[in-house]
């Protein structure tokens, strides 16, 4: 049986992952409008991945016989001004997600909820990867600066991203 506080936080994280999916979809649409179809694909796959994260929380809540709360999903930001701004936001967003996962891990330790703690370990590792990939692309975008051919090269590279599993 899940403690109320853990159930509440798991539901909030489910909502945060759905928001992430929504936000990356908004970024994908922005790139599409800029004719950067490779960046757009990368974000679309990222959005699918976030939906997968949300479903992990959903399934865990069901398995643990918890209640699902269908919380409101906030509208994402729109109207970026540059590729760099989008990846600045991506990196900041992933840092925020890491923070909320850590809070959940801390709470699971406080509540001695070992099952939830083990469930969350996958997300702890995943967040290292999420932050690293956002940072890596942001660094490349900064390096490219105003070089249009560099940007198109990166667009091609990001367009090769495989679909989310
Ligand atoms: Fe679900 Fe990008 O963290």
XYZ file of C-alpha atoms and ligand atoms in Angstrom:
168
model
C 0.000 0.000 0.000
C 1.443 3.355 -1.031
C 1.654 6.111 1.565
C -0.476 9.152 0.650
C 2.519 11.444 0.235
C 4.281 8.979 -2.092
C 1.109 8.448 -4.116
C 0.693 12.220 -4.457
C 4.300 12.736 -5.553
C 4.156 9.838 -8.038
C 1.036 11.393 -9.563
C 2.754 14.785 -9.746
C 5.704 13.165 -11.490
C 3.348 11.396 -13.912
C 1.934 14.847 -14.716
C 5.435 16.365 -15.029
C 6.448 13.662 -17.530
C 3.297 14.312 -19.579
C 4.137 18.015 -19.471
C 7.660 17.192 -20.709
C 6.148 15.275 -23.602
C 3.943 18.262 -24.407
C 6.829 20.730 -24.148
C 9.084 18.736 -26.470
C 6.244 18.421 -28.944
C 5.926 22.246 -28.890
C 9.665 22.476 -29.580
C 9.298 19.978 -32.417
C 6.568 22.154 -33.947
C 8.786 25.231 -33.594
C 11.634 23.520 -35.473
C 9.209 22.363 -38.154
C 8.149 25.992 -38.648
C 11.836 26.894 -39.050
C 12.344 24.154 -41.690
C 14.749 22.321 -39.390
C 13.253 18.883 -39.857
C 16.155 17.025 -38.181
C 15.849 19.060 -34.975
C 12.102 18.609 -35.229
C 12.460 14.823 -35.462
C 14.823 14.743 -32.476
C 12.256 16.628 -30.387
C 9.394 14.472 -31.602
C 11.283 11.348 -30.493
C 12.089 13.092 -27.198
C 8.389 13.798 -26.733
C 7.592 10.105 -27.343
C 10.251 9.118 -24.835
C 8.703 11.386 -22.207
C 5.311 9.808 -22.832
C 7.039 6.488 -22.144
C 8.370 7.874 -18.856
C 4.862 9.004 -17.906
C 3.548 5.508 -18.623
C 6.168 3.974 -16.339
C 4.734 6.066 -13.476
C 1.194 5.219 -14.546
C 1.934 1.489 -14.627
C 3.794 1.590 -11.319
C 0.873 3.374 -9.644
C -1.486 0.706 -10.998
C 0.794 -2.164 -9.936
C 1.123 -0.657 -6.456
C -2.683 -0.388 -6.313
C -2.467 3.383 -6.042
C -4.941 5.889 -7.380
C -4.238 7.783 -10.587
C -4.908 11.525 -10.464
C -5.450 13.071 -13.856
C -3.993 16.479 -13.089
C -4.184 19.385 -15.472
C -1.283 19.650 -17.911
C 0.052 23.192 -18.205
C 0.409 24.634 -21.716
C 4.052 24.665 -22.823
C 6.034 27.759 -23.771
C 5.921 28.654 -27.470
C 7.651 31.280 -29.602
C 11.364 30.626 -29.220
C 13.793 32.939 -30.996
C 16.702 30.620 -31.679
C 17.871 27.019 -31.658
C 20.141 27.879 -28.755
C 17.228 29.206 -26.681
C 15.348 25.932 -27.227
C 18.285 23.844 -26.006
C 18.914 26.192 -23.073
C 15.294 25.519 -22.071
C 15.711 21.777 -22.669
C 18.768 21.589 -20.450
C 17.131 23.684 -17.685
C 13.996 21.580 -17.920
C 15.919 18.335 -17.504
C 17.727 19.758 -14.468
C 14.321 20.543 -12.944
C 13.116 17.001 -13.666
C 16.233 15.582 -11.990
C 15.485 17.721 -8.924
C 11.929 16.402 -8.666
C 13.079 12.792 -9.125
C 15.617 13.317 -6.318
C 12.872 14.713 -4.051
C 10.830 11.597 -4.721
C 13.825 9.374 -3.958
C 14.435 11.287 -0.696
C 10.784 10.858 0.275
C 10.845 7.136 -0.516
C 13.817 6.815 1.855
C 12.027 8.827 4.578
C 8.952 6.592 4.217
C 11.089 3.416 4.022
C 9.272 2.620 0.760
C 11.846 0.253 -0.753
C 9.733 -0.767 -3.759
C 9.259 2.850 -4.864
C 12.908 3.559 -4.197
C 13.969 0.714 -6.492
C 11.428 1.757 -9.136
C 12.933 5.276 -9.111
C 16.516 4.100 -9.647
C 15.871 3.735 -13.390
C 14.913 7.436 -13.500
C 17.997 8.491 -11.540
C 20.199 6.869 -14.203
C 17.998 8.120 -17.045
C 18.307 11.715 -15.838
C 22.103 11.549 -16.087
C 21.658 10.620 -19.750
C 18.915 13.215 -20.324
C 20.989 16.077 -18.948
C 24.112 14.915 -20.798
C 22.404 14.716 -24.193
C 20.757 18.159 -23.806
C 24.075 19.663 -22.686
C 25.956 18.036 -25.576
C 23.592 19.442 -28.205
C 23.580 22.859 -26.513
C 27.396 22.906 -26.603
C 27.397 22.027 -30.307
C 24.805 24.718 -31.077
C 26.952 27.297 -29.258
C 30.032 26.133 -31.137
C 28.233 26.481 -34.474
C 27.120 30.032 -33.684
C 26.003 31.795 -36.879
C 27.460 29.189 -39.207
C 24.472 28.085 -41.340
C 26.170 25.047 -42.858
C 27.177 23.869 -39.378
C 23.561 24.181 -38.303
C 22.338 22.194 -41.309
C 24.940 19.519 -40.622
C 23.713 19.187 -37.027
C 20.123 19.180 -38.295
C 21.010 16.201 -40.488
C 22.753 14.420 -37.610
C 19.831 14.890 -35.171
C 17.384 13.729 -37.826
C 18.957 10.264 -37.609
C 17.616 9.702 -34.098
C 15.827 6.372 -33.866
C 12.212 6.223 -32.704
C 11.545 5.840 -28.988
C 11.256 2.217 -27.849
Fe 11.400 12.198 -18.345
Fe 13.446 13.986 -19.847
O 12.861 13.195 -18.280
